[in-house]
Short mmCIF file of C-alpha atoms and ligand atoms in Angstrom, two decimals:
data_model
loop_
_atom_site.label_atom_id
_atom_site.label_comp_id
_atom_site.label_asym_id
_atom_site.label_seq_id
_atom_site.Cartn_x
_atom_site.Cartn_y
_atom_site.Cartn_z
CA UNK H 1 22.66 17.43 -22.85
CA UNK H 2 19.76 16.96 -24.93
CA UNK H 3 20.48 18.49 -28.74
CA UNK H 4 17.63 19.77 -31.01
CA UNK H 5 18.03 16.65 -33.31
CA UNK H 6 17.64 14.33 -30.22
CA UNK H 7 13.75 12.94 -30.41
CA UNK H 8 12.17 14.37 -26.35
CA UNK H 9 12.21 10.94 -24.34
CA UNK H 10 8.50 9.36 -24.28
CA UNK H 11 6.94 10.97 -20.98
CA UNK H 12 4.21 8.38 -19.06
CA UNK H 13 2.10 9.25 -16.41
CA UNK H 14 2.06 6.95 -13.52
CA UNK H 15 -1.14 6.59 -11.01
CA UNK H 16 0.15 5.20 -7.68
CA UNK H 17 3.84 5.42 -8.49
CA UNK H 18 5.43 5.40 -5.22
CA UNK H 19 3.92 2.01 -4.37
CA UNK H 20 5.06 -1.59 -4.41
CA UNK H 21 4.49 -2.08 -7.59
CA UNK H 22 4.64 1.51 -8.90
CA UNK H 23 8.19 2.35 -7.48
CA UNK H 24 9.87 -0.87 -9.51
CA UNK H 25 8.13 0.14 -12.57
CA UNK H 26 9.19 3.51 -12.60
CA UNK H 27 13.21 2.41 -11.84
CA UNK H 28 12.39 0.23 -15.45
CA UNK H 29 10.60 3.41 -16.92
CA UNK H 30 13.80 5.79 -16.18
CA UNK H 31 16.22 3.10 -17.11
CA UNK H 32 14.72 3.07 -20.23
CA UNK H 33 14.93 6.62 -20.88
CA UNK H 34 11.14 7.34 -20.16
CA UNK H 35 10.34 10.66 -18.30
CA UNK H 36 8.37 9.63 -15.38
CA UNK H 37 5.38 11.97 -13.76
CA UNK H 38 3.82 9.96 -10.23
CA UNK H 39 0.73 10.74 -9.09
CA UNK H 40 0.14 9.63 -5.95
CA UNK H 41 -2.17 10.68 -2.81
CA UNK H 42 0.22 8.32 -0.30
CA UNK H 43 -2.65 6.52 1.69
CA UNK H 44 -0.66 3.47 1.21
CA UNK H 45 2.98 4.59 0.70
CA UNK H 46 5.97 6.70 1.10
CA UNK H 47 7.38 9.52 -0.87
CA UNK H 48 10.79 8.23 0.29
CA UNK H 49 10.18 5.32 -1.98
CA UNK H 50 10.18 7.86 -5.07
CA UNK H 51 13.38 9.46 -3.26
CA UNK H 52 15.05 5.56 -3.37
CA UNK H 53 13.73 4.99 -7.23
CA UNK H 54 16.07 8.01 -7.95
CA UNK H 55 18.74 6.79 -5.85
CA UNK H 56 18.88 3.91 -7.78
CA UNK H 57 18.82 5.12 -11.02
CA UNK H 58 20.11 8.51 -11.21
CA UNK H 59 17.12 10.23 -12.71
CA UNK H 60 14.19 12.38 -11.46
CA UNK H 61 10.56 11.26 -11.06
CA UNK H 62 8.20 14.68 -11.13
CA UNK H 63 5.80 14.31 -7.90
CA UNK H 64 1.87 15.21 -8.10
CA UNK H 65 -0.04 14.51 -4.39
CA UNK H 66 -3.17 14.56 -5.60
CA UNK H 67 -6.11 12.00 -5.60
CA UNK H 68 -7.28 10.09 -8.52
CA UNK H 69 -10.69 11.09 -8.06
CA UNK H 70 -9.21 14.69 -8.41
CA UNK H 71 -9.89 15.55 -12.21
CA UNK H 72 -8.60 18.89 -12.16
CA UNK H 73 -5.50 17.85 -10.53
CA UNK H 74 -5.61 15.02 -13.11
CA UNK H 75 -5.76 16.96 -16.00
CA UNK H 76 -2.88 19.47 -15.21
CA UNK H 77 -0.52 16.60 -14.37
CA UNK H 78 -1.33 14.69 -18.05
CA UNK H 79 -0.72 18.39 -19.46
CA UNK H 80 1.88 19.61 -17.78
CA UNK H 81 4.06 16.07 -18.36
CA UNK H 82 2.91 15.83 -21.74
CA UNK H 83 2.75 12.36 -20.96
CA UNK H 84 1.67 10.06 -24.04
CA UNK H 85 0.51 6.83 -21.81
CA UNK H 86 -1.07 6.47 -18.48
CA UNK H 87 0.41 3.18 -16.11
CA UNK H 88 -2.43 2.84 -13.52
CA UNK H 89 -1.32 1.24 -10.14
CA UNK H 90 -3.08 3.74 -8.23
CA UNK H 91 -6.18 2.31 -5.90
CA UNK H 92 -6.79 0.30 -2.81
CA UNK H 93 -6.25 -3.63 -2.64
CA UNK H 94 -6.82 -5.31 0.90
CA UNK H 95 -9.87 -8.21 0.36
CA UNK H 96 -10.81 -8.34 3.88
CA UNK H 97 -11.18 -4.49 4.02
CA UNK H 98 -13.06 -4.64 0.78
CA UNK H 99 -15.69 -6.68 2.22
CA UNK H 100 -15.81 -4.28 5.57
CA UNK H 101 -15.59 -0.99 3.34
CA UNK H 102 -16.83 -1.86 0.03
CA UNK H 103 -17.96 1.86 -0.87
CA UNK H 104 -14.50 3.11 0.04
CA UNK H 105 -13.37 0.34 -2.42
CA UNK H 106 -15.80 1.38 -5.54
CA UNK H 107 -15.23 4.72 -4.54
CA UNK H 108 -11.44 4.34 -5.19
CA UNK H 109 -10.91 1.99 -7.61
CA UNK H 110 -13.68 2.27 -10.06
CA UNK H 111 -15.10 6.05 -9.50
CA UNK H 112 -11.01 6.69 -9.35
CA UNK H 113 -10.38 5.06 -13.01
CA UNK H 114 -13.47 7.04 -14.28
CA UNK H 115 -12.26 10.01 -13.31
CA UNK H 116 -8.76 9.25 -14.93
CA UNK H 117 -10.17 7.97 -18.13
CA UNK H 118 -12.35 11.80 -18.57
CA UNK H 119 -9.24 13.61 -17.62
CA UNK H 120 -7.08 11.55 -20.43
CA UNK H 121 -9.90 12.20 -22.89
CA UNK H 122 -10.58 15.64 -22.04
CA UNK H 123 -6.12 15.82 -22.46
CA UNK H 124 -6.02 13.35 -25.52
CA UNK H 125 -3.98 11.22 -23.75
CA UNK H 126 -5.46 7.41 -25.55
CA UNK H 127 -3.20 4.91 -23.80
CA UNK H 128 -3.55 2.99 -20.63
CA UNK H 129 -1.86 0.01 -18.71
CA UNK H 130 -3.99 -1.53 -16.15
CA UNK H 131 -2.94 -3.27 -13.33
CA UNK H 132 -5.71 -6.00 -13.04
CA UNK H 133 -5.47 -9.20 -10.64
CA UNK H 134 -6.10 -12.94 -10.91
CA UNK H 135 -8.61 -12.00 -8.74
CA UNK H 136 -10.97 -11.91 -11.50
CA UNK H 137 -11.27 -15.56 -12.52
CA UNK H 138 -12.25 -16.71 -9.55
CA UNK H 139 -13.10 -20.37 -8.33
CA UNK H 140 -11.14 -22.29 -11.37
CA UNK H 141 -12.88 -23.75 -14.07
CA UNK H 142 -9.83 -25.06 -14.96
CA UNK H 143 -6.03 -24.24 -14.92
CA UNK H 144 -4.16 -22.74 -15.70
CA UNK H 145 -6.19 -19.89 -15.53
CA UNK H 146 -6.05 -18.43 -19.77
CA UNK H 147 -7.42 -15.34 -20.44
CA UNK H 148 -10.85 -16.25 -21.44
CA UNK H 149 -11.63 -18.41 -18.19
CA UNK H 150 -14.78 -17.34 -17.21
CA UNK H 151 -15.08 -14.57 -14.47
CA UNK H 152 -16.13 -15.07 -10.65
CA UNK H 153 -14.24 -12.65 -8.50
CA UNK H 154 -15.11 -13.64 -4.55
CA UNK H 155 -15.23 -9.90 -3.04
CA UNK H 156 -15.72 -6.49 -3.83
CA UNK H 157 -11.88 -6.01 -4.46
CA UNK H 158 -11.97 -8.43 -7.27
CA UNK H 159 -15.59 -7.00 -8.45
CA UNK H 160 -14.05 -3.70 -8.35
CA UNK H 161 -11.53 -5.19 -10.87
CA UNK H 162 -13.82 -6.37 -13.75
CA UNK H 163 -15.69 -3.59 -13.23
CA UNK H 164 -12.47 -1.62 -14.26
CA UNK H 165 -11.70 -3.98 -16.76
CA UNK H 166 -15.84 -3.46 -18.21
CA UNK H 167 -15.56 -0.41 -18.28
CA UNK H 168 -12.06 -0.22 -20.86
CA UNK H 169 -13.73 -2.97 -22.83
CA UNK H 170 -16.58 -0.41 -23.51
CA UNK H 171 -14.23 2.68 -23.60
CA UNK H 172 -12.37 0.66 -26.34
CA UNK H 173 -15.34 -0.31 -28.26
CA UNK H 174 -16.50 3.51 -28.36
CA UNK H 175 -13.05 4.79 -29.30
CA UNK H 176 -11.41 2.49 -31.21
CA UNK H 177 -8.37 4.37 -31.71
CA UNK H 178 -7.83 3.76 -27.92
CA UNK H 179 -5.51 1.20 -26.80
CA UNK H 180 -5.10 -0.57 -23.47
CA UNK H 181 -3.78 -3.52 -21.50
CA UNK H 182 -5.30 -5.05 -19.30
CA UNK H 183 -2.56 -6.51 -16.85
CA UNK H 184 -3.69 -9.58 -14.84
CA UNK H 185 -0.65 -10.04 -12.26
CA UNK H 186 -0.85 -13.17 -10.08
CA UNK H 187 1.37 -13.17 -6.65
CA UNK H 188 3.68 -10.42 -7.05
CA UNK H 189 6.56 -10.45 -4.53
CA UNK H 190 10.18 -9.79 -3.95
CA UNK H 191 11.97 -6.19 -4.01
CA UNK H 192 14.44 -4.55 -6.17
CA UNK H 193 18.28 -6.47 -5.79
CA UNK H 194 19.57 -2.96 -4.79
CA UNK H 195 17.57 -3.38 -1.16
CA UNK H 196 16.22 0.17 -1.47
CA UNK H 197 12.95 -0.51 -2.22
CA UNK H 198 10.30 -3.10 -1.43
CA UNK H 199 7.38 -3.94 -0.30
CA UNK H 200 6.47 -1.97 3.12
CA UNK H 201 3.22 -2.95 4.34
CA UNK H 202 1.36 -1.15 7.03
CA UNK H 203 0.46 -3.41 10.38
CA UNK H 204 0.24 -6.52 10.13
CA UNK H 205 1.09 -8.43 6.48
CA UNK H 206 -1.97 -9.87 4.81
CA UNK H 207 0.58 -11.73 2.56
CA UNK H 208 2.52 -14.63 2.85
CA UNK H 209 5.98 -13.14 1.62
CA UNK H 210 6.15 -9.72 3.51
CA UNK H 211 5.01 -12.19 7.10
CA UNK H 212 7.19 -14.97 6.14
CA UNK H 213 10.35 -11.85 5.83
CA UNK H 214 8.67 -10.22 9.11
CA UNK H 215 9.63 -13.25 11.12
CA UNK H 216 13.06 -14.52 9.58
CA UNK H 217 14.33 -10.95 10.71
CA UNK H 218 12.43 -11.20 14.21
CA UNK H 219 9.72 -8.76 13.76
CA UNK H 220 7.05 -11.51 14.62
CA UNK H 221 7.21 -14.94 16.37
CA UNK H 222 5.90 -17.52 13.66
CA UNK H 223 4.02 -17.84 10.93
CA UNK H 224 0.41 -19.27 10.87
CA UNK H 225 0.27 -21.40 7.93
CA UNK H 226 -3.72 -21.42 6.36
CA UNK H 227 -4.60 -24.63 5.78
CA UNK H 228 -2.46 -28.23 5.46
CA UNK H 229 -5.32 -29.82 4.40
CA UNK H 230 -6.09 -28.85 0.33
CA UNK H 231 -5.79 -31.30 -2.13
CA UNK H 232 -2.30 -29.68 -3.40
CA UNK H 233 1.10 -31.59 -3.29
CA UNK H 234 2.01 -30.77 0.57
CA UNK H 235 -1.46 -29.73 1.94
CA UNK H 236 -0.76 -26.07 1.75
CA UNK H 237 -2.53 -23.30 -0.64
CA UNK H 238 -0.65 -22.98 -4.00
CA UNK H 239 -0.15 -20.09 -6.15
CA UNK H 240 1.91 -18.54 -8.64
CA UNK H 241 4.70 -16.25 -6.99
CA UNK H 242 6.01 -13.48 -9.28
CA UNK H 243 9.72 -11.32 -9.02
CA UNK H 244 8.44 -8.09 -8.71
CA UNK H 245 10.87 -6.73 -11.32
CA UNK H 246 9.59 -9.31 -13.86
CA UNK H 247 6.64 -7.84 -13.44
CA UNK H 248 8.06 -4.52 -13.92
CA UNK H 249 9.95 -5.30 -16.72
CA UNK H 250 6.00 -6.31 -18.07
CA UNK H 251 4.65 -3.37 -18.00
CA UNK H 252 7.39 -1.67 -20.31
CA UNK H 253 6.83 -4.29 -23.01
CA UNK H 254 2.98 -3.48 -22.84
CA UNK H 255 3.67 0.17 -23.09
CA UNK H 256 5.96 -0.67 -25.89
CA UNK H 257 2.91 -3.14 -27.57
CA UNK H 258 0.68 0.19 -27.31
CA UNK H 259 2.94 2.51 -28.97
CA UNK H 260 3.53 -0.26 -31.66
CA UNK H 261 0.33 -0.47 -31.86
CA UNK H 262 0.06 -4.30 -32.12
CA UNK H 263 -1.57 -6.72 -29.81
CA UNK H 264 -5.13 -5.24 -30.64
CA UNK H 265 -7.09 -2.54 -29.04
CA UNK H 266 -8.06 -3.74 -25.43
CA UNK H 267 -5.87 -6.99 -24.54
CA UNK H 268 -6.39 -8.87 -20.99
CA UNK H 269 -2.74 -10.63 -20.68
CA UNK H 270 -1.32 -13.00 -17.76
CA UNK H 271 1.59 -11.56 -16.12
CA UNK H 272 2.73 -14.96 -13.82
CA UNK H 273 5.56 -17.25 -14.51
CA UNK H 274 3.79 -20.23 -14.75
CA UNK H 275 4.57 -22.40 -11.74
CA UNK H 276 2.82 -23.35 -8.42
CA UNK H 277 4.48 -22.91 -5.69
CA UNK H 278 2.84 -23.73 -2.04
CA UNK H 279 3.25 -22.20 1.18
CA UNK H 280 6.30 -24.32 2.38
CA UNK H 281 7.63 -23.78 -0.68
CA UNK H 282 7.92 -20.70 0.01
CA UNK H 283 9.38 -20.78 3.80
CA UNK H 284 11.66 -23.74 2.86
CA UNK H 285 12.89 -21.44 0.11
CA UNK H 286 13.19 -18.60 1.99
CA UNK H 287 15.07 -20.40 5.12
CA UNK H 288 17.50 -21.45 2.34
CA UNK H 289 17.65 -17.83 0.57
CA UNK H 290 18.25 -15.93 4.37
CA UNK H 291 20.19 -18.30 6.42
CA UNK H 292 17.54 -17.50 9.00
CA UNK H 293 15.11 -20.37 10.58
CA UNK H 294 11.03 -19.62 9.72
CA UNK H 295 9.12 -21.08 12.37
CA UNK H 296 5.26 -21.79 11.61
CA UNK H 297 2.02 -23.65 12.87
CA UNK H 298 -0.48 -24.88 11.04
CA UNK H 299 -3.87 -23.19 11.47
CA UNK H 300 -7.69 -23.86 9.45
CA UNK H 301 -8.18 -22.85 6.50
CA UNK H 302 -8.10 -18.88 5.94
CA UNK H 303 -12.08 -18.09 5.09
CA UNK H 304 -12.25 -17.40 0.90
CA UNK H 305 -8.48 -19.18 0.20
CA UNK H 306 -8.84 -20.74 -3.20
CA UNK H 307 -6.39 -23.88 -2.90
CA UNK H 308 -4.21 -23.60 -6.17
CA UNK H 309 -3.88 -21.86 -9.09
CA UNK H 310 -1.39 -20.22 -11.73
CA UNK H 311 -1.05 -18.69 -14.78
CA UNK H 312 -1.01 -20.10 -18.42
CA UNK H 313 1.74 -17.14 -19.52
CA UNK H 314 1.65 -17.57 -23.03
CA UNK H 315 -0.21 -14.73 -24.20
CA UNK H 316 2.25 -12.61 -22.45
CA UNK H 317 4.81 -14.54 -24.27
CA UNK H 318 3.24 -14.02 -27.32
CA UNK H 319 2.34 -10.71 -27.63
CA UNK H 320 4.88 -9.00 -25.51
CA UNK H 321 8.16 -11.27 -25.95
CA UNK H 322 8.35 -11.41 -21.80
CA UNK H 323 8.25 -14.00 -20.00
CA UNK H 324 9.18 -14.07 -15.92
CA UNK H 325 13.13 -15.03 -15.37
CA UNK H 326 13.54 -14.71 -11.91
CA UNK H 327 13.20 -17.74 -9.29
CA UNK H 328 11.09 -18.37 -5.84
CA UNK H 329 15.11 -18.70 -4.77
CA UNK H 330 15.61 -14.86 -6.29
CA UNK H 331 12.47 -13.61 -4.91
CA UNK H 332 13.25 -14.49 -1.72
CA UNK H 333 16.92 -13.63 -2.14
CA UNK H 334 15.66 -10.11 -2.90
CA UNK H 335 13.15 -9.71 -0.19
CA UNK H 336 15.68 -10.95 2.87
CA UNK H 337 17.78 -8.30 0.95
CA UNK H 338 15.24 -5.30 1.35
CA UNK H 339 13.54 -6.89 4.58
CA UNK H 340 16.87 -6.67 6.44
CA UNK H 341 18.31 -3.68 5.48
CA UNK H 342 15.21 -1.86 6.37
CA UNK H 343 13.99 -3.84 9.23
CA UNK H 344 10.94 -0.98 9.60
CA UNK H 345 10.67 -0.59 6.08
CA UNK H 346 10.40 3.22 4.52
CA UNK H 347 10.91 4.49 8.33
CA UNK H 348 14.26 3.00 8.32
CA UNK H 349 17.32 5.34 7.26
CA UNK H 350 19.05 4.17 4.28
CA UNK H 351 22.33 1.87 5.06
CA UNK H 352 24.11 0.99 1.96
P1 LIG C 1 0.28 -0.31 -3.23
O1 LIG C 1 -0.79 -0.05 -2.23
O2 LIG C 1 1.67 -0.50 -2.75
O3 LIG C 1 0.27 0.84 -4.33
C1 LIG C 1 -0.88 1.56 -4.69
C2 LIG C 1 -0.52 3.04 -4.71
O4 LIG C 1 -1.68 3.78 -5.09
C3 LIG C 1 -0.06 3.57 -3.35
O5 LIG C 1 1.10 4.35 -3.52
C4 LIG C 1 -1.24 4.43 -2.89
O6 LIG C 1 -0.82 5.49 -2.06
C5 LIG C 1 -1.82 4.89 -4.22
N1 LIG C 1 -3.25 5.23 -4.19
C6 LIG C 1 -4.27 4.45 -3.73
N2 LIG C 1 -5.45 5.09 -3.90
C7 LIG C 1 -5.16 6.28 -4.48
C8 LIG C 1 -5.96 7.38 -4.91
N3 LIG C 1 -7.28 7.39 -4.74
N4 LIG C 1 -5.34 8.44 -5.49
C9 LIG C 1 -3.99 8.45 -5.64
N5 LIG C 1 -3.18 7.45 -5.25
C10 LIG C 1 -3.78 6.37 -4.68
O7 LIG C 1 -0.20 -1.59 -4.09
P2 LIG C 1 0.60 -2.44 -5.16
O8 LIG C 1 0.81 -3.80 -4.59
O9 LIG C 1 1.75 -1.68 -5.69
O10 LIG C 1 -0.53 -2.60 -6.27
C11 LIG C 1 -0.62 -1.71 -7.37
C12 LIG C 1 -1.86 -2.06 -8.19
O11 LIG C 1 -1.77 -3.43 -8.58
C13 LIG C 1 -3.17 -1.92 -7.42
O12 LIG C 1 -4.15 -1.42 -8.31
C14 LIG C 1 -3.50 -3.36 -7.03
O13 LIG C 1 -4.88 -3.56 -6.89
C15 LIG C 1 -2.95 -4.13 -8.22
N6 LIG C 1 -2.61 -5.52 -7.88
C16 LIG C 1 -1.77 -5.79 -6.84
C17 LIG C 1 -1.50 -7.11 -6.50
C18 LIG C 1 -0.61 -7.44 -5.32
O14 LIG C 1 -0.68 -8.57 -4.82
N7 LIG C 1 0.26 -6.53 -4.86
C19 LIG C 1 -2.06 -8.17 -7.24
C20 LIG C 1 -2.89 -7.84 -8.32
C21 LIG C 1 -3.16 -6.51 -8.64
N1 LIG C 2 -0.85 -17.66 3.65
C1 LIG C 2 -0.51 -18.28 4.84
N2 LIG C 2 -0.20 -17.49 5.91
C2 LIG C 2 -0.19 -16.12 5.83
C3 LIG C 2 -0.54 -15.51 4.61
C4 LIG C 2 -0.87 -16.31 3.53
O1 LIG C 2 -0.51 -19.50 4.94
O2 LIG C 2 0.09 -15.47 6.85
C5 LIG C 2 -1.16 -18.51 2.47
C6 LIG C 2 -2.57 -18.31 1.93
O3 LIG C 2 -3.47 -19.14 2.60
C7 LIG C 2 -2.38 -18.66 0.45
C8 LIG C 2 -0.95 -18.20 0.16
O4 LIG C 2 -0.29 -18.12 1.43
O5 LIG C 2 -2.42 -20.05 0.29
C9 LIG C 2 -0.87 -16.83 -0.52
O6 LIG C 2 -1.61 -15.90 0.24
P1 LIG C 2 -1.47 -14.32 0.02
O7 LIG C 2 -2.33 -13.65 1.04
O8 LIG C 2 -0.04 -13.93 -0.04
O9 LIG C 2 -2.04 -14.10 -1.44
P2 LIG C 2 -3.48 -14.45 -2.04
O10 LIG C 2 -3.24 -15.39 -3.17
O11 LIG C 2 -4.44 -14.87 -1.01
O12 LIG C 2 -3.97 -13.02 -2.53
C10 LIG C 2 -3.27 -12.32 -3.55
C11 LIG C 2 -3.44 -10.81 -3.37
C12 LIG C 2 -4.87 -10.41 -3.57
C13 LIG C 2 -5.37 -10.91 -4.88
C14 LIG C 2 -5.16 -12.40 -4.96
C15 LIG C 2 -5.58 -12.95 -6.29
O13 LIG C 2 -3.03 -10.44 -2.05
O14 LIG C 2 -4.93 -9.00 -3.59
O15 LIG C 2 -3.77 -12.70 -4.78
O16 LIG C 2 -4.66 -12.68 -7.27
F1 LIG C 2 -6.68 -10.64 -5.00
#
């Protein structure tokens, strides 16, 4: 029971909460003691996936449906919360649909942020986490990738990032007492240990993880492997994998940096662990991690693959006192874990 001398837990807002992403970060959020608010319109996810976060950890997560391009609805949820800090998952991230649909993209993602950036002024509410990508560097100059490579993002998707990202430079310059992070997250995979929540993508996976776990629990025949033929250790495209609960566990330090107040007013920080890992990596580790065989076929290159690259993490190190502790053998550990207990993902009932 809460007492009057008890301080009233820090309350955060969080855009897109009941997503990958989202849903891990708010079971760190209410472990922490945080009061968590999700706003969320579901075009990409569940509410059961809220329902699981509070499964796991005992604690309530307020709901608002509601669009981010909805500033009324925007506005009532940062006053009605109280929340001090905004975490903003919330927007739309397929590349290949972001070159078909690249309105629907702007429209989203950058017209979306504007709209939450008015409401927060118009509510007082001066602190933001951004969920940027990788995305935004580019062809590499040179790697790892440190914060101040240059940009190049390939499609709108990644344009739609820096624009995001320009946009809370300029918002920082203007109002100085403002302070955001800009979170640059390289291949985020894996699922929470308890199997309860995960990733749970619609059709078919995009991404190497969720279609690697798709066929080790017989959803799909084999995987087609892009490209044998880069000039990476084994032939196959490298990047830098991420435990989504590392990643997680990221975003409370940088809400912790902003209500310190240190690490400056507007910071771009890596949130990778470091290491390459390429694609049969990745199914040799997995085979290992799921007892379960992984069969593949090697197929051309996928159009607009970069071959390799990873993150220099030290900023994140630095500034935040995180740094990623979970393996590729964890990651995939954790996503044979959710992958098989909910072989249909959020439409499967809960088993354990
Ligand atoms: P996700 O699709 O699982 O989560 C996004 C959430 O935002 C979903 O719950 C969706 O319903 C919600 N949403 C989308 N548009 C909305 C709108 N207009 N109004 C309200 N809610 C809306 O994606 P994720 O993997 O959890 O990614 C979260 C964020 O991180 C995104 O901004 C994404 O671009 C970024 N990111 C993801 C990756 C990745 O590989 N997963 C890499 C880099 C950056
Ligand atoms: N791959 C395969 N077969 C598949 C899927 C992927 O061989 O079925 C390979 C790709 O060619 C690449 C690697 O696995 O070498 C990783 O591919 P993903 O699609 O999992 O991830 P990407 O690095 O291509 O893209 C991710 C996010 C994007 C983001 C980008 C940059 O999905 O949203 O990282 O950070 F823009």
């Amino acid at each position: 029971m809460q007492t009057n001398t008890m301080p009233a837990a820090a309350s955060v807002l969080v855009t897109g909460g009941a997503g990958y992403i989202g849903s891990h970060t708010c079971v760190e959020l209410l472990q922490a003691g945080y009061r968590v608010t999700v706003l969320d319109n579901y075009c990409n996810s569940s509410p059961e996936a809220l329902a699981r976060v509070e499964r796991i950890t005992g604690k309530t997560v307020q709901r608002v449906q509601a669009d981010i391009r909805d500033g009324a609805a925007l506005r009532d949820a940062l006053r009605s919360s109280q929340a001090q800090a905004v975490i903003h998952f919330a927007g739309l991230k397929a590349v290949g649909e972001s070159v078909a649909e690249p309105l629907h993209y702007y429209d989203n993602n950058v017209l979306g942020t504007v709209r939450l950036l008015q409401a927060m002024q118009d509510c007082g509410v001066e602190q933001i986490v951004f969920s940027s990508s990788a995305t935004v560097y580019g062809d590499p100059v040179r790697l790892p990738y440190t914060e101040d490579h240059p940009f190049a993002p390939t499609n709108p998707y990644g344009q739609t990032k820096l624009d995001v990202e320009n946009m809370l430079r300029a918002q920082s310059r203007a109002k100085p007492h403002w302070r955001i992070a800009l979170l640059r997250y390289f291949n985020p995979v894996g699922a929470h240990p308890s199997g309860l929540i995960g990733e749970d993508p619609q059709g078919v996976p995009n991404n190497l993880m969720p279609f690697v776990a798709q066929v080790a629990v017989g959803r799909r025949q084999s995987l087609n492997v892009w490209g044998s033929d880069y000039d990476t250790p084994d032939g196959t495209g490298v990047r830098d994998y991420i435990h989504v609960v590392d990643l997680a566990q990221g975003h409370l330090r940088a809400l912790d940096m902003l209500q310190r107040g240190t690490g400056g007013q507007c910071t771009a920080i890596n949130l990778g662990t470091g290491q390459g890992c390429s694609v049969l990596d990745v199914v040799q580790a997995f085979e290992q991690a799921s007892g379960r065989k992984v069969p593949y076929q090697i197929q051309p290159r996928r159009p607009g693959d970069l071959p390799a690259y990873w993150a220099d993490p030290s900023t994140a190190q630095r500034l935040l006192g995180w740094q990623a502790q979970r393996s590729l053998h964890d990651m995939c550990a954790d996503t044979w874990r959710w992958q098989s207990m909910n072989p249909q993902g959020y439409a499967s009932p809960v088993t354990a």
